[in-house]
């Protein structure tokens, strides 16, 4: 017999993650081969656009690399700088670092319909998944791109 508990429990979360990782590693030769290599863990990748005059943040990209993939988590450009290519430069710089310094061969990201799916397609990304009504009234897109 079991009881179900719903409280947030960091120790159990970490134990669950460890056990899932062990199960996945045992089942996948690809994941097993990553063990003990630099690609085994996420490596943060950040690119910032900072105004020279006042050090204000004009834009930025936050992501990480793992298993020869770049995952873009956030990409944002201040409204007054949009439409001038800054977002494309931030993305290109992250892709450059990912390919030249970290051996990445592909990139992935998620965006909503009101954000930037067309922008990413212009940068060579392809839609691989569409999730309508997530969250309600919004469509989420997952996109990927082969790098290098």
mmCIF file of N, CA and C in Angstrom, residues 24-139:
data_model
loop_
_atom_site.group_PDB
_atom_site.id
_atom_site.type_symbol
_atom_site.label_atom_id
_atom_site.label_comp_id
_atom_site.label_asym_id
_atom_site.label_seq_id
_atom_site.Cartn_x
_atom_site.Cartn_y
_atom_site.Cartn_z
ATOM 1 N N UNK A 24 17.516 6.014 -17.131
ATOM 2 C CA UNK A 24 17.727 6.447 -18.514
ATOM 3 C C UNK A 24 19.105 6.056 -19.024
ATOM 4 N N UNK A 25 20.114 6.226 -18.189
ATOM 5 C CA UNK A 25 21.476 5.877 -18.578
ATOM 6 C C UNK A 25 21.595 4.380 -18.854
ATOM 7 N N UNK A 26 20.963 3.568 -18.020
ATOM 8 C CA UNK A 26 21.007 2.114 -18.225
ATOM 9 C C UNK A 26 20.306 1.708 -19.519
ATOM 10 N N UNK A 27 19.267 2.456 -19.905
ATOM 11 C CA UNK A 27 18.477 2.090 -21.080
ATOM 12 C C UNK A 27 19.035 2.644 -22.388
ATOM 13 N N UNK A 28 19.875 3.676 -22.333
ATOM 14 C CA UNK A 28 20.313 4.347 -23.554
ATOM 15 C C UNK A 28 21.832 4.337 -23.696
ATOM 16 N N UNK A 29 22.347 3.718 -24.745
ATOM 17 C CA UNK A 29 23.794 3.764 -24.980
ATOM 18 C C UNK A 29 24.300 5.195 -25.197
ATOM 19 N N UNK A 30 23.478 6.036 -25.799
ATOM 20 C CA UNK A 30 23.876 7.427 -26.043
ATOM 21 C C UNK A 30 24.067 8.156 -24.718
ATOM 22 N N UNK A 31 23.085 8.041 -23.820
ATOM 23 C CA UNK A 31 23.205 8.702 -22.517
ATOM 24 C C UNK A 31 24.318 8.077 -21.684
ATOM 25 N N UNK A 32 24.507 6.780 -21.801
ATOM 26 C CA UNK A 32 25.579 6.094 -21.076
ATOM 27 C C UNK A 32 26.938 6.632 -21.530
ATOM 28 N N UNK A 33 27.086 6.879 -22.821
ATOM 29 C CA UNK A 33 28.353 7.384 -23.356
ATOM 30 C C UNK A 33 28.662 8.794 -22.861
ATOM 31 N N UNK A 34 27.648 9.544 -22.469
ATOM 32 C CA UNK A 34 27.860 10.898 -21.960
ATOM 33 C C UNK A 34 28.443 10.909 -20.545
ATOM 34 N N UNK A 35 28.231 9.833 -19.796
ATOM 35 C CA UNK A 35 28.692 9.777 -18.402
ATOM 36 C C UNK A 35 30.193 10.035 -18.334
ATOM 37 N N UNK A 36 30.585 10.947 -17.453
ATOM 38 C CA UNK A 36 31.998 11.255 -17.258
ATOM 39 C C UNK A 36 32.591 12.188 -18.287
ATOM 40 N N UNK A 37 31.778 12.707 -19.219
ATOM 41 C CA UNK A 37 32.278 13.646 -20.225
ATOM 42 C C UNK A 37 31.782 15.052 -19.894
ATOM 43 N N UNK A 38 32.385 16.075 -20.488
ATOM 44 C CA UNK A 38 31.903 17.442 -20.245
ATOM 45 C C UNK A 38 30.446 17.650 -20.670
ATOM 46 N N UNK A 39 29.967 16.860 -21.638
ATOM 47 C CA UNK A 39 28.590 17.009 -22.110
ATOM 48 C C UNK A 39 27.558 16.376 -21.180
ATOM 49 N N UNK A 40 28.023 15.741 -20.116
ATOM 50 C CA UNK A 40 27.105 15.081 -19.199
ATOM 51 C C UNK A 40 26.201 16.081 -18.479
ATOM 52 N N UNK A 41 26.688 17.258 -18.192
ATOM 53 C CA UNK A 41 25.936 18.274 -17.441
ATOM 54 C C UNK A 41 25.635 19.484 -18.317
ATOM 55 N N UNK A 42 24.549 20.166 -17.979
ATOM 56 C CA UNK A 42 24.239 21.434 -18.640
ATOM 57 C C UNK A 42 25.370 22.423 -18.367
ATOM 58 N N UNK A 43 25.757 23.174 -19.397
ATOM 59 C CA UNK A 43 26.731 24.249 -19.233
ATOM 60 C C UNK A 43 26.030 25.554 -19.611
ATOM 61 N N UNK A 44 25.891 26.487 -18.674
ATOM 62 C CA UNK A 44 25.198 27.743 -18.976
ATOM 63 C C UNK A 44 25.868 28.488 -20.124
ATOM 64 N N UNK A 45 25.057 29.151 -20.925
ATOM 65 C CA UNK A 45 25.545 30.001 -22.004
ATOM 66 C C UNK A 45 24.707 31.273 -21.994
ATOM 67 N N UNK A 46 25.364 32.401 -21.723
ATOM 68 C CA UNK A 46 24.677 33.702 -21.663
ATOM 69 C C UNK A 46 25.363 34.663 -22.618
ATOM 70 N N UNK A 47 24.572 35.478 -23.299
ATOM 71 C CA UNK A 47 25.084 36.541 -24.165
ATOM 72 C C UNK A 47 24.296 37.792 -23.828
ATOM 73 N N UNK A 48 25.000 38.877 -23.509
ATOM 74 C CA UNK A 48 24.341 40.124 -23.089
ATOM 75 C C UNK A 48 24.670 41.251 -24.050
ATOM 76 N N UNK A 49 23.690 42.108 -24.320
ATOM 77 C CA UNK A 49 23.904 43.347 -25.070
ATOM 78 C C UNK A 49 23.700 44.482 -24.072
ATOM 79 N N UNK A 50 24.787 45.179 -23.775
ATOM 80 C CA UNK A 50 24.779 46.219 -22.751
ATOM 81 C C UNK A 50 25.094 47.555 -23.406
ATOM 82 N N UNK A 51 24.281 48.571 -23.123
ATOM 83 C CA UNK A 51 24.514 49.910 -23.664
ATOM 84 C C UNK A 51 25.831 50.460 -23.131
ATOM 85 N N UNK A 52 26.694 50.956 -24.045
ATOM 86 C CA UNK A 52 27.985 51.504 -23.639
ATOM 87 C C UNK A 52 27.837 52.700 -22.711
ATOM 88 N N UNK A 53 26.865 53.572 -22.983
ATOM 89 C CA UNK A 53 26.744 54.818 -22.228
ATOM 90 C C UNK A 53 26.304 54.648 -20.786
ATOM 91 N N UNK A 54 25.345 53.773 -20.540
ATOM 92 C CA UNK A 54 24.779 53.703 -19.183
ATOM 93 C C UNK A 54 24.733 52.290 -18.600
ATOM 94 N N UNK A 55 25.341 51.329 -19.264
ATOM 95 C CA UNK A 55 25.362 49.933 -18.814
ATOM 96 C C UNK A 55 23.975 49.310 -18.684
ATOM 97 N N UNK A 56 22.969 49.929 -19.318
ATOM 98 C CA UNK A 56 21.618 49.374 -19.279
ATOM 99 C C UNK A 56 21.553 48.146 -20.179
ATOM 100 N N UNK A 57 20.745 47.176 -19.783
ATOM 101 C CA UNK A 57 20.592 45.956 -20.561
ATOM 102 C C UNK A 57 19.706 46.227 -21.779
ATOM 103 N N UNK A 58 20.287 46.088 -22.966
ATOM 104 C CA UNK A 58 19.547 46.285 -24.213
ATOM 105 C C UNK A 58 18.915 44.988 -24.689
ATOM 106 N N UNK A 59 19.492 43.870 -24.277
ATOM 107 C CA UNK A 59 18.967 42.573 -24.663
ATOM 108 C C UNK A 59 19.852 41.477 -24.125
ATOM 109 N N UNK A 60 19.365 40.257 -24.262
ATOM 110 C CA UNK A 60 20.179 39.152 -23.786
ATOM 111 C C UNK A 60 19.611 37.810 -24.190
ATOM 112 N N UNK A 61 20.466 36.816 -24.093
ATOM 113 C CA UNK A 61 20.090 35.435 -24.361
ATOM 114 C C UNK A 61 20.610 34.588 -23.209
ATOM 115 N N UNK A 62 19.743 33.757 -22.671
ATOM 116 C CA UNK A 62 20.108 32.814 -21.622
ATOM 117 C C UNK A 62 19.774 31.425 -22.130
ATOM 118 N N UNK A 63 20.727 30.548 -22.043
ATOM 119 C CA UNK A 63 20.507 29.172 -22.458
ATOM 120 C C UNK A 63 21.547 28.272 -21.835
ATOM 121 N N UNK A 64 21.653 27.083 -22.373
ATOM 122 C CA UNK A 64 22.678 26.146 -21.920
ATOM 123 C C UNK A 64 22.970 25.169 -23.051
ATOM 124 N N UNK A 65 24.098 24.502 -22.923
ATOM 125 C CA UNK A 65 24.430 23.441 -23.869
ATOM 126 C C UNK A 65 24.439 22.121 -23.113
ATOM 127 N N UNK A 66 24.048 21.079 -23.829
ATOM 128 C CA UNK A 66 24.040 19.721 -23.269
ATOM 129 C C UNK A 66 23.979 18.742 -24.427
ATOM 130 N N UNK A 67 24.831 17.755 -24.393
ATOM 131 C CA UNK A 67 24.794 16.645 -25.351
ATOM 132 C C UNK A 67 24.802 17.130 -26.804
ATOM 133 N N UNK A 68 25.694 18.050 -27.092
ATOM 134 C CA UNK A 68 25.886 18.651 -28.421
ATOM 135 C C UNK A 68 24.685 19.461 -28.899
ATOM 136 N N UNK A 69 23.849 19.924 -27.974
ATOM 137 C CA UNK A 69 22.721 20.787 -28.303
ATOM 138 C C UNK A 69 22.812 22.101 -27.532
ATOM 139 N N UNK A 70 22.457 23.178 -28.209
ATOM 140 C CA UNK A 70 22.223 24.474 -27.571
ATOM 141 C C UNK A 70 20.732 24.568 -27.293
ATOM 142 N N UNK A 71 20.370 24.882 -26.060
ATOM 143 C CA UNK A 71 18.965 25.125 -25.722
ATOM 144 C C UNK A 71 18.840 26.585 -25.334
ATOM 145 N N UNK A 72 18.109 27.348 -26.137
ATOM 146 C CA UNK A 72 17.848 28.750 -25.853
ATOM 147 C C UNK A 72 16.635 28.813 -24.933
ATOM 148 N N UNK A 73 16.842 29.314 -23.726
ATOM 149 C CA UNK A 73 15.769 29.410 -22.742
ATOM 150 C C UNK A 73 15.051 30.752 -22.848
ATOM 151 N N UNK A 74 15.821 31.833 -22.904
ATOM 152 C CA UNK A 74 15.258 33.184 -23.008
ATOM 153 C C UNK A 74 16.034 33.976 -24.040
ATOM 154 N N UNK A 75 15.319 34.756 -24.841
ATOM 155 C CA UNK A 75 15.929 35.751 -25.725
ATOM 156 C C UNK A 75 15.021 36.967 -25.675
ATOM 157 N N UNK A 76 15.588 38.090 -25.287
ATOM 158 C CA UNK A 76 14.788 39.311 -25.132
ATOM 159 C C UNK A 76 15.603 40.498 -25.612
ATOM 160 N N UNK A 77 14.910 41.438 -26.282
ATOM 161 C CA UNK A 77 15.514 42.693 -26.727
ATOM 162 C C UNK A 77 14.583 43.820 -26.294
ATOM 163 N N UNK A 78 15.160 44.872 -25.707
ATOM 164 C CA UNK A 78 14.373 46.038 -25.292
ATOM 165 C C UNK A 78 13.630 46.602 -26.490
ATOM 166 N N UNK A 79 12.419 47.045 -26.263
ATOM 167 C CA UNK A 79 11.557 47.481 -27.363
ATOM 168 C C UNK A 79 12.215 48.526 -28.253
ATOM 169 N N UNK A 80 12.936 49.455 -27.676
ATOM 170 C CA UNK A 80 13.533 50.530 -28.504
ATOM 171 C C UNK A 80 14.649 50.027 -29.406
ATOM 172 N N UNK A 81 15.136 48.801 -29.164
ATOM 173 C CA UNK A 81 16.206 48.238 -29.989
ATOM 174 C C UNK A 81 15.715 47.166 -30.956
ATOM 175 N N UNK A 82 14.428 46.869 -30.916
ATOM 176 C CA UNK A 82 13.892 45.815 -31.782
ATOM 177 C C UNK A 82 13.863 46.262 -33.238
ATOM 178 N N UNK A 83 13.979 45.295 -34.126
ATOM 179 C CA UNK A 83 13.936 45.572 -35.555
ATOM 180 C C UNK A 83 15.247 46.048 -36.126
ATOM 181 N N UNK A 84 16.306 46.001 -35.357
ATOM 182 C CA UNK A 84 17.616 46.479 -35.809
ATOM 183 C C UNK A 84 18.658 45.363 -35.902
ATOM 184 N N UNK A 85 18.206 44.127 -35.703
ATOM 185 C CA UNK A 85 19.121 43.005 -35.851
ATOM 186 C C UNK A 85 19.804 42.552 -34.571
ATOM 187 N N UNK A 86 19.486 43.180 -33.438
ATOM 188 C CA UNK A 86 20.144 42.805 -32.196
ATOM 189 C C UNK A 86 19.790 41.385 -31.777
ATOM 190 N N UNK A 87 18.533 40.995 -31.893
ATOM 191 C CA UNK A 87 18.138 39.632 -31.547
ATOM 192 C C UNK A 87 18.874 38.604 -32.387
ATOM 193 N N UNK A 88 18.999 38.882 -33.674
ATOM 194 C CA UNK A 88 19.727 37.976 -34.572
ATOM 195 C C UNK A 88 21.196 37.892 -34.181
ATOM 196 N N UNK A 89 21.784 39.016 -33.769
ATOM 197 C CA UNK A 89 23.192 39.012 -33.348
ATOM 198 C C UNK A 89 23.389 38.210 -32.068
ATOM 199 N N UNK A 90 22.479 38.371 -31.106
ATOM 200 C CA UNK A 90 22.563 37.618 -29.861
ATOM 201 C C UNK A 90 22.481 36.114 -30.142
ATOM 202 N N UNK A 91 21.516 35.736 -30.977
ATOM 203 C CA UNK A 91 21.327 34.332 -31.315
ATOM 204 C C UNK A 91 22.537 33.786 -32.069
ATOM 205 N N UNK A 92 23.040 34.540 -33.027
ATOM 206 C CA UNK A 92 24.204 34.106 -33.808
ATOM 207 C C UNK A 92 25.431 33.938 -32.909
ATOM 208 N N UNK A 93 25.601 34.829 -31.946
ATOM 209 C CA UNK A 93 26.747 34.719 -31.037
ATOM 210 C C UNK A 93 26.637 33.453 -30.176
ATOM 211 N N UNK A 94 25.442 33.176 -29.668
ATOM 212 C CA UNK A 94 25.239 31.966 -28.872
ATOM 213 C C UNK A 94 25.494 30.718 -29.721
ATOM 214 N N UNK A 95 24.995 30.706 -30.952
ATOM 215 C CA UNK A 95 25.226 29.569 -31.846
ATOM 216 C C UNK A 95 26.712 29.406 -32.147
ATOM 217 N N UNK A 96 27.409 30.522 -32.322
ATOM 218 C CA UNK A 96 28.854 30.477 -32.595
ATOM 219 C C UNK A 96 29.615 29.858 -31.415
ATOM 220 N N UNK A 97 29.320 30.319 -30.217
ATOM 221 C CA UNK A 97 29.972 29.767 -29.024
ATOM 222 C C UNK A 97 29.642 28.283 -28.905
ATOM 223 N N UNK A 98 28.378 27.950 -29.113
ATOM 224 C CA UNK A 98 27.936 26.560 -28.972
ATOM 225 C C UNK A 98 28.661 25.642 -29.962
ATOM 226 N N UNK A 99 28.857 26.102 -31.184
ATOM 227 C CA UNK A 99 29.498 25.246 -32.186
ATOM 228 C C UNK A 99 31.010 25.233 -32.048
ATOM 229 N N UNK A 100 31.632 26.378 -31.846
ATOM 230 C CA UNK A 100 33.095 26.442 -31.856
ATOM 231 C C UNK A 100 33.734 26.034 -30.536
ATOM 232 N N UNK A 101 33.085 26.332 -29.420
ATOM 233 C CA UNK A 101 33.683 26.035 -28.113
ATOM 234 C C UNK A 101 33.101 24.799 -27.440
ATOM 235 N N UNK A 102 31.895 24.397 -27.857
ATOM 236 C CA UNK A 102 31.222 23.330 -27.125
ATOM 237 C C UNK A 102 30.790 22.150 -27.996
ATOM 238 N N UNK A 103 31.132 22.202 -29.259
ATOM 239 C CA UNK A 103 30.871 21.075 -30.144
ATOM 240 C C UNK A 103 29.407 20.812 -30.443
ATOM 241 N N UNK A 104 28.569 21.831 -30.318
ATOM 242 C CA UNK A 104 27.136 21.620 -30.562
ATOM 243 C C UNK A 104 26.864 21.485 -32.051
ATOM 244 N N UNK A 105 25.895 20.633 -32.358
ATOM 245 C CA UNK A 105 25.505 20.385 -33.740
ATOM 246 C C UNK A 105 24.080 20.819 -34.027
ATOM 247 N N UNK A 106 23.338 21.191 -32.970
ATOM 248 C CA UNK A 106 21.946 21.585 -33.166
ATOM 249 C C UNK A 106 21.520 22.522 -32.037
ATOM 250 N N UNK A 107 20.397 23.204 -32.273
ATOM 251 C CA UNK A 107 19.834 24.116 -31.280
ATOM 252 C C UNK A 107 18.334 23.897 -31.193
ATOM 253 N N UNK A 108 17.779 24.218 -30.040
ATOM 254 C CA UNK A 108 16.335 24.100 -29.832
ATOM 255 C C UNK A 108 15.859 25.230 -28.951
ATOM 256 N N UNK A 109 14.562 25.537 -29.074
ATOM 257 C CA UNK A 109 13.955 26.579 -28.265
ATOM 258 C C UNK A 109 12.445 26.447 -28.338
ATOM 259 N N UNK A 110 11.774 27.143 -27.441
ATOM 260 C CA UNK A 110 10.316 27.235 -27.464
ATOM 261 C C UNK A 110 9.947 28.709 -27.487
ATOM 262 N N UNK A 111 8.844 29.023 -28.157
ATOM 263 C CA UNK A 111 8.342 30.397 -28.207
ATOM 264 C C UNK A 111 6.838 30.353 -28.369
ATOM 265 N N UNK A 112 6.170 31.422 -28.009
ATOM 266 C CA UNK A 112 4.715 31.508 -28.159
ATOM 267 C C UNK A 112 4.360 32.277 -29.423
ATOM 268 N N UNK A 113 3.121 32.114 -29.867
ATOM 269 C CA UNK A 113 2.688 32.723 -31.125
ATOM 270 C C UNK A 113 2.808 34.241 -31.126
ATOM 271 N N UNK A 114 2.637 34.893 -29.981
ATOM 272 C CA UNK A 114 2.726 36.351 -29.938
ATOM 273 C C UNK A 114 4.167 36.839 -29.749
ATOM 274 N N UNK A 115 5.086 35.908 -29.559
ATOM 275 C CA UNK A 115 6.481 36.288 -29.379
ATOM 276 C C UNK A 115 7.196 36.317 -30.727
ATOM 277 N N UNK A 116 7.890 35.233 -31.087
ATOM 278 C CA UNK A 116 8.790 35.357 -32.224
ATOM 279 C C UNK A 116 8.958 34.126 -33.099
ATOM 280 N N UNK A 117 7.917 33.335 -33.350
ATOM 281 C CA UNK A 117 8.171 32.155 -34.196
ATOM 282 C C UNK A 117 8.696 32.526 -35.585
ATOM 283 N N UNK A 118 8.198 33.581 -36.184
ATOM 284 C CA UNK A 118 8.655 33.979 -37.531
ATOM 285 C C UNK A 118 10.101 34.470 -37.500
ATOM 286 N N UNK A 119 10.468 35.185 -36.433
ATOM 287 C CA UNK A 119 11.857 35.627 -36.274
ATOM 288 C C UNK A 119 12.799 34.422 -36.298
ATOM 289 N N UNK A 120 12.483 33.394 -35.526
ATOM 290 C CA UNK A 120 13.351 32.219 -35.466
ATOM 291 C C UNK A 120 13.397 31.485 -36.802
ATOM 292 N N UNK A 121 12.274 31.424 -37.502
ATOM 293 C CA UNK A 121 12.283 30.791 -38.825
ATOM 294 C C UNK A 121 13.209 31.549 -39.766
ATOM 295 N N UNK A 122 13.235 32.886 -39.673
ATOM 296 C CA UNK A 122 14.149 33.688 -40.502
ATOM 297 C C UNK A 122 15.610 33.404 -40.170
ATOM 298 N N UNK A 123 15.864 32.927 -38.944
ATOM 299 C CA UNK A 123 17.231 32.601 -38.528
ATOM 300 C C UNK A 123 17.584 31.144 -38.852
ATOM 301 N N UNK A 124 16.706 30.448 -39.567
ATOM 302 C CA UNK A 124 16.983 29.087 -39.998
ATOM 303 C C UNK A 124 16.394 27.990 -39.125
ATOM 304 N N UNK A 125 15.567 28.359 -38.161
ATOM 305 C CA UNK A 125 14.931 27.357 -37.298
ATOM 306 C C UNK A 125 13.681 26.809 -37.971
ATOM 307 N N UNK A 126 13.386 25.546 -37.677
ATOM 308 C CA UNK A 126 12.201 24.889 -38.227
ATOM 309 C C UNK A 126 11.265 24.494 -37.099
ATOM 310 N N UNK A 127 9.972 24.697 -37.309
ATOM 311 C CA UNK A 127 8.970 24.295 -36.326
ATOM 312 C C UNK A 127 8.889 22.775 -36.325
ATOM 313 N N UNK A 128 9.031 22.173 -35.138
ATOM 314 C CA UNK A 128 8.931 20.721 -35.010
ATOM 315 C C UNK A 128 7.731 20.306 -34.165
ATOM 316 N N UNK A 129 7.136 21.277 -33.483
ATOM 317 C CA UNK A 129 5.983 20.963 -32.645
ATOM 318 C C UNK A 129 5.146 22.214 -32.446
ATOM 319 N N UNK A 130 3.842 22.019 -32.473
ATOM 320 C CA UNK A 130 2.898 23.102 -32.202
ATOM 321 C C UNK A 130 1.949 22.591 -31.122
ATOM 322 N N UNK A 131 1.837 23.353 -30.046
ATOM 323 C CA UNK A 131 0.942 22.974 -28.953
ATOM 324 C C UNK A 131 -0.101 24.068 -28.812
ATOM 325 N N UNK A 132 -1.295 23.853 -29.370
ATOM 326 C CA UNK A 132 -2.338 24.874 -29.263
ATOM 327 C C UNK A 132 -2.870 24.973 -27.837
ATOM 328 N N UNK A 133 -3.279 26.185 -27.488
ATOM 329 C CA UNK A 133 -3.952 26.445 -26.213
ATOM 330 C C UNK A 133 -3.051 26.174 -25.007
ATOM 331 N N UNK A 134 -1.723 26.424 -25.164
ATOM 332 C CA UNK A 134 -0.790 26.245 -24.045
ATOM 333 C C UNK A 134 0.036 27.499 -23.863
ATOM 334 N N UNK A 135 -0.289 28.333 -22.884
ATOM 335 C CA UNK A 135 -1.463 28.275 -22.007
ATOM 336 C C UNK A 135 -2.723 28.639 -22.783
ATOM 337 N N UNK A 136 -3.887 28.527 -22.146
ATOM 338 C CA UNK A 136 -5.146 28.768 -22.858
ATOM 339 C C UNK A 136 -5.131 30.074 -23.658
ATOM 340 N N UNK A 137 -5.495 29.940 -24.940
ATOM 341 C CA UNK A 137 -5.553 31.101 -25.828
ATOM 342 C C UNK A 137 -4.251 31.396 -26.550
ATOM 343 N N UNK A 138 -3.205 30.666 -26.238
ATOM 344 C CA UNK A 138 -1.883 30.905 -26.822
ATOM 345 C C UNK A 138 -1.383 29.596 -27.435
ATOM 346 N N UNK A 139 -0.599 29.700 -28.497
ATOM 347 C CA UNK A 139 0.016 28.531 -29.118
ATOM 348 C C UNK A 139 1.504 28.565 -28.848
#
